[in-house]
PDB file of C-alpha atoms in Angstrom:
ATOM      1  CA  ILE A 176       8.658 -33.499   8.868  1.00  0.00           C
ATOM      2  CA  GLY A 177       9.927 -30.303   7.550  1.00  0.00           C
ATOM      3  CA  GLU A 178      13.203 -31.330   6.473  1.00  0.00           C
ATOM      4  CA  LYS A 179      12.138 -34.138   3.991  1.00  0.00           C
ATOM      5  CA  LEU A 180      10.955 -32.564   0.691  1.00  0.00           C
ATOM      6  CA  LYS A 181       9.772 -34.647  -2.191  1.00  0.00           C
ATOM      7  CA  ARG A 182       8.464 -33.062  -5.434  1.00  0.00           C
ATOM      8  CA  LEU A 183       4.707 -33.480  -5.811  1.00  0.00           C
ATOM      9  CA  ARG A 184       2.631 -33.319  -9.242  1.00  0.00           C
ATOM     10  CA  SER A 185       0.343 -30.178  -9.066  1.00  0.00           C
ATOM     11  CA  PRO A 186      -3.221 -30.920  -8.007  1.00  0.00           C
ATOM     12  CA  ARG A 187      -5.936 -29.148  -9.909  1.00  0.00           C
ATOM     13  CA  PRO A 188      -5.916 -24.997  -8.973  1.00  0.00           C
ATOM     14  CA  MET A 189      -7.533 -24.228  -5.749  1.00  0.00           C
ATOM     15  CA  PRO A 190      -8.565 -21.258  -4.024  1.00  0.00           C
ATOM     16  CA  LEU A 191      -7.326 -20.557  -0.255  1.00  0.00           C
ATOM     17  CA  LEU A 192      -8.152 -18.172   1.878  1.00  0.00           C
ATOM     18  CA  LEU A 193      -5.457 -17.760   4.407  1.00  0.00           C
ATOM     19  CA  VAL A 194      -6.500 -16.264   8.011  1.00  0.00           C
ATOM     20  CA  MET A 195      -4.326 -14.881  10.892  1.00  0.00           C
ATOM     21  CA  THR A 196      -5.657 -13.454  13.921  1.00  0.00           C
ATOM     22  CA  LYS A 197      -4.094  -9.802  14.616  1.00  0.00           C
ATOM     23  CA  ARG A 198      -1.493  -9.391  17.321  1.00  0.00           C
ATOM     24  CA  GLN A 199      -1.627 -13.249  17.985  1.00  0.00           C
ATOM     25  CA  SER A 200       1.601 -15.516  17.509  1.00  0.00           C
ATOM     26  CA  ALA A 201       2.632 -18.888  17.843  1.00  0.00           C
ATOM     27  CA  PRO A 202       6.214 -18.990  17.902  1.00  0.00           C
ATOM     28  CA  THR A 203       7.835 -21.723  16.422  1.00  0.00           C
ATOM     29  CA  LYS A 204       9.768 -22.556  19.499  1.00  0.00           C
ATOM     30  CA  LYS A 205       7.302 -22.647  21.796  1.00  0.00           C
ATOM     31  CA  VAL A 206       4.814 -24.705  19.706  1.00  0.00           C
ATOM     32  CA  TYR A 207       7.646 -27.181  19.677  1.00  0.00           C
ATOM     33  CA  ASP A 208       7.939 -27.200  23.563  1.00  0.00           C
ATOM     34  CA  VAL A 209       4.013 -27.638  23.956  1.00  0.00           C
ATOM     35  CA  TYR A 210       4.218 -30.485  21.363  1.00  0.00           C
ATOM     36  CA  ASP A 211       6.931 -32.324  23.470  1.00  0.00           C
ATOM     37  CA  GLU A 212       4.918 -31.663  26.378  1.00  0.00           C
ATOM     38  CA  ILE A 213       1.249 -32.910  24.995  1.00  0.00           C
ATOM     39  CA  GLY A 214       1.880 -34.787  21.806  1.00  0.00           C
ATOM     40  CA  SER A 215      -0.756 -34.697  18.907  1.00  0.00           C
ATOM     41  CA  SER A 216      -4.095 -36.905  18.730  1.00  0.00           C
ATOM     42  CA  GLN A 217      -3.336 -36.321  15.046  1.00  0.00           C
ATOM     43  CA  LYS A 218      -2.110 -39.240  13.027  1.00  0.00           C
ATOM     44  CA  PRO A 219      -1.918 -37.830   9.277  1.00  0.00           C
ATOM     45  CA  ASP A 220      -1.354 -40.240   6.442  1.00  0.00           C
ATOM     46  CA  THR A 221       0.557 -38.163   3.741  1.00  0.00           C
ATOM     47  CA  ASP A 222       0.397 -41.008   1.211  1.00  0.00           C
ATOM     48  CA  LYS A 223      -3.428 -41.440   1.379  1.00  0.00           C
ATOM     49  CA  PHE A 224      -3.563 -37.436   1.622  1.00  0.00           C
ATOM     50  CA  LEU A 225      -2.133 -36.757  -1.589  1.00  0.00           C
ATOM     51  CA  GLU A 226      -4.284 -39.676  -3.172  1.00  0.00           C
ATOM     52  CA  ALA A 227      -7.337 -37.553  -2.041  1.00  0.00           C
ATOM     53  CA  LEU A 228      -5.841 -34.284  -3.045  1.00  0.00           C
ATOM     54  CA  TYR A 229      -5.241 -35.137  -6.624  1.00  0.00           C
ATOM     55  CA  ALA A 230      -8.692 -36.594  -6.774  1.00  0.00           C
ATOM     56  CA  SER A 231     -10.126 -33.141  -5.301  1.00  0.00           C
ATOM     57  CA  ASP A 232     -11.732 -35.658  -2.740  1.00  0.00           C
ATOM     58  CA  TYR A 233     -12.113 -33.218   0.516  1.00  0.00           C
ATOM     59  CA  GLU A 234     -13.773 -35.732   2.506  1.00  0.00           C
ATOM     60  CA  LYS A 235     -10.792 -37.849   2.260  1.00  0.00           C
ATOM     61  CA  MET A 236      -8.552 -35.161   2.368  1.00  0.00           C
ATOM     62  CA  ARG A 237      -9.877 -34.165   5.723  1.00  0.00           C
ATOM     63  CA  LEU A 238      -9.827 -37.430   6.648  1.00  0.00           C
ATOM     64  CA  TYR A 239      -6.209 -38.550   6.027  1.00  0.00           C
ATOM     65  CA  SER A 240      -5.029 -35.226   6.670  1.00  0.00           C
ATOM     66  CA  GLY A 241      -3.518 -33.204  10.124  1.00  0.00           C
ATOM     67  CA  ASN A 242      -0.707 -30.970  11.489  1.00  0.00           C
ATOM     68  CA  VAL A 243       0.275 -32.480  14.546  1.00  0.00           C
ATOM     69  CA  LEU A 244       1.412 -29.133  15.752  1.00  0.00           C
ATOM     70  CA  THR A 245      -1.924 -27.543  15.689  1.00  0.00           C
ATOM     71  CA  GLU A 246      -2.885 -28.591  19.450  1.00  0.00           C
ATOM     72  CA  SER A 247       0.261 -27.162  20.848  1.00  0.00           C
ATOM     73  CA  ALA A 248       0.061 -23.906  18.589  1.00  0.00           C
ATOM     74  CA  ASN A 249      -3.884 -23.432  20.412  1.00  0.00           C
ATOM     75  CA  VAL A 250      -2.332 -23.683  23.646  1.00  0.00           C
ATOM     76  CA  ILE A 251      -0.176 -20.851  22.966  1.00  0.00           C
ATOM     77  CA  ALA A 252      -2.753 -18.787  20.362  1.00  0.00           C
ATOM     78  CA  PRO A 253      -6.134 -20.039  21.029  1.00  0.00           C
ATOM     79  CA  LYS A 254      -7.976 -17.815  18.138  1.00  0.00           C
ATOM     80  CA  ILE A 255      -6.131 -20.845  15.835  1.00  0.00           C
ATOM     81  CA  ASN A 256      -8.862 -23.165  16.551  1.00  0.00           C
ATOM     82  CA  GLU A 257     -11.467 -20.529  16.322  1.00  0.00           C
ATOM     83  CA  ASN A 258     -10.395 -19.492  12.967  1.00  0.00           C
ATOM     84  CA  ILE A 259     -10.304 -23.052  11.588  1.00  0.00           C
ATOM     85  CA  LEU A 260     -13.907 -23.572  12.947  1.00  0.00           C
ATOM     86  CA  ARG A 261     -14.838 -20.293  11.363  1.00  0.00           C
ATOM     87  CA  LEU A 262     -13.318 -20.999   8.032  1.00  0.00           C
ATOM     88  CA  GLU A 263     -15.266 -24.635   8.280  1.00  0.00           C
ATOM     89  CA  LYS A 264     -18.552 -22.383   9.014  1.00  0.00           C
ATOM     90  CA  ALA A 265     -17.425 -20.119   6.194  1.00  0.00           C
ATOM     91  CA  GLY A 266     -17.783 -23.026   3.551  1.00  0.00           C
ATOM     92  CA  ALA A 267     -14.112 -24.144   3.580  1.00  0.00           C
ATOM     93  CA  GLU A 268     -14.032 -27.694   1.963  1.00  0.00           C
ATOM     94  CA  PHE A 269     -10.858 -28.420   3.679  1.00  0.00           C
ATOM     95  CA  VAL A 270      -9.107 -26.702   6.746  1.00  0.00           C
ATOM     96  CA  SER A 271      -5.772 -26.884   8.159  1.00  0.00           C
ATOM     97  CA  MET A 272      -3.009 -24.951   9.955  1.00  0.00           C
ATOM     98  CA  THR A 273       0.323 -23.796   8.301  1.00  0.00           C
ATOM     99  CA  GLY A 274       3.579 -25.237   9.830  1.00  0.00           C
ATOM    100  CA  SER A 275       3.957 -24.247  13.274  1.00  0.00           C
ATOM    101  CA  GLY A 276       0.646 -21.398  13.232  1.00  0.00           C
ATOM    102  CA  SER A 277      -0.661 -18.847  13.319  1.00  0.00           C
ATOM    103  CA  VAL A 278      -1.561 -18.877   9.655  1.00  0.00           C
ATOM    104  CA  VAL A 279      -4.800 -21.216   8.802  1.00  0.00           C
ATOM    105  CA  PHE A 280      -6.344 -21.450   5.656  1.00  0.00           C
ATOM    106  CA  GLY A 281      -9.119 -23.138   3.681  1.00  0.00           C
ATOM    107  CA  VAL A 282      -9.770 -24.593   0.409  1.00  0.00           C
ATOM    108  CA  PHE A 283     -12.615 -23.494  -1.857  1.00  0.00           C
ATOM    109  CA  LYS A 284     -14.148 -24.602  -4.668  1.00  0.00           C
ATOM    110  CA  THR A 285     -14.574 -21.746  -6.483  1.00  0.00           C
ATOM    111  CA  LEU A 286     -12.772 -18.015  -6.159  1.00  0.00           C
ATOM    112  CA  GLU A 287     -15.810 -16.552  -5.575  1.00  0.00           C
ATOM    113  CA  GLU A 288     -16.962 -18.885  -2.626  1.00  0.00           C
ATOM    114  CA  ALA A 289     -13.071 -18.200  -1.260  1.00  0.00           C
ATOM    115  CA  LEU A 290     -13.854 -13.887  -1.348  1.00  0.00           C
ATOM    116  CA  LYS A 291     -17.438 -14.457   0.077  1.00  0.00           C
ATOM    117  CA  ALA A 292     -16.081 -16.191   2.687  1.00  0.00           C
ATOM    118  CA  ARG A 293     -13.268 -13.376   3.355  1.00  0.00           C
ATOM    119  CA  GLY A 294     -15.949 -11.184   4.327  1.00  0.00           C
ATOM    120  CA  ASN A 295     -16.335 -13.113   7.653  1.00  0.00           C
ATOM    121  CA  PHE A 296     -12.854 -12.245   8.777  1.00  0.00           C
ATOM    122  CA  SER A 297     -12.808  -8.485   8.658  1.00  0.00           C
ATOM    123  CA  ASP A 298     -10.927  -8.666  12.370  1.00  0.00           C
ATOM    124  CA  CYS A 299      -7.902 -10.872  10.745  1.00  0.00           C
ATOM    125  CA  TRP A 300      -5.232 -10.720   8.354  1.00  0.00           C
ATOM    126  CA  SER A 301      -6.322 -12.283   5.331  1.00  0.00           C
ATOM    127  CA  CYS A 302      -5.354 -12.916   2.035  1.00  0.00           C
ATOM    128  CA  ILE A 303      -6.643 -15.111  -1.262  1.00  0.00           C
ATOM    129  CA  CYS A 304      -4.316 -17.008  -3.225  1.00  0.00           C
ATOM    130  CA  GLN A 305      -4.443 -20.376  -5.722  1.00  0.00           C
ATOM    131  CA  THR A 306      -2.119 -23.249  -6.160  1.00  0.00           C
ATOM    132  CA  THR A 307      -0.571 -23.518  -9.275  1.00  0.00           C
ATOM    133  CA  SER A 308       1.541 -25.795 -10.897  1.00  0.00           C
ATOM    134  CA  SER A 309       4.948 -23.633  -9.618  1.00  0.00           C
ATOM    135  CA  GLY A 310       3.723 -22.441  -6.220  1.00  0.00           C
ATOM    136  CA  ILE A 311       1.071 -19.981  -4.912  1.00  0.00           C
ATOM    137  CA  ARG A 312      -0.606 -17.463  -7.217  1.00  0.00           C
ATOM    138  CA  PHE A 313      -1.997 -14.425  -5.016  1.00  0.00           C
ATOM    139  CA  LYS A 314      -5.406 -13.341  -6.375  1.00  0.00           C
ATOM    140  CA  GLU A 315      -5.346  -9.941  -4.062  1.00  0.00           C
ATOM    141  CA  ASP A 316      -3.013  -7.790  -2.200  1.00  0.00           C
ATOM    142  CA  GLY A 317      -4.148  -8.897   1.195  1.00  0.00           C
ATOM    143  CA  ASN A 318      -6.321  -5.423   1.589  1.00  0.00           C
ATOM    144  CA  GLY A 319      -9.120  -6.604  -0.876  1.00  0.00           C
ATOM    145  CA  LYS A 320      -8.011  -5.502  -3.971  1.00  0.00           C
ATOM    146  CA  VAL A 321      -8.063  -7.990  -6.945  1.00  0.00           C
ATOM    147  CA  GLY A 322      -5.155  -7.049  -8.773  1.00  0.00           C
ATOM    148  CA  LYS A 323      -1.786  -7.897 -10.737  1.00  0.00           C
ATOM    149  CA  ASN A 324      -1.298 -11.670 -10.072  1.00  0.00           C
ATOM    150  CA  ARG A 325       2.216 -12.242  -7.818  1.00  0.00           C
ATOM    151  CA  CYS A 326       3.272 -15.599  -7.897  1.00  0.00           C
ATOM    152  CA  PHE A 327       4.858 -17.144  -4.560  1.00  0.00           C
ATOM    153  CA  ASN A 328       6.725 -20.160  -5.513  1.00  0.00           C
TER     154      ASN A 328
END
């Protein structure tokens, strides 16, 4: 639940590819309204997921993760699931949706793999970033230019 916050120790840096279909949104209120109607089949286990995250165990990350709003968001914005499948096909080790959507992200072993995968998403907004001990560090500006690092905390 989003209002329950907990300080976490930092996992190893992980390159991420964020993807969002242009001109398709998943408004939070609508996503929650659909969730109230259909619920979710996902049953994430946060503690086990965090153990897997700290161990960089992608298989267990997939097993114990989940965003309970993914199915609801996909009802409103079907491209979300399509982008999840595309990230998996592009070689992401772990894929999920942010918050209530519309952005999905893939975790890659290397920055080079994330940059290569980004080529499969020319029809979408995308951004390469990397986890850090203080938040997320953007590796490029969203237009494919790798340049000055900007940190988002």
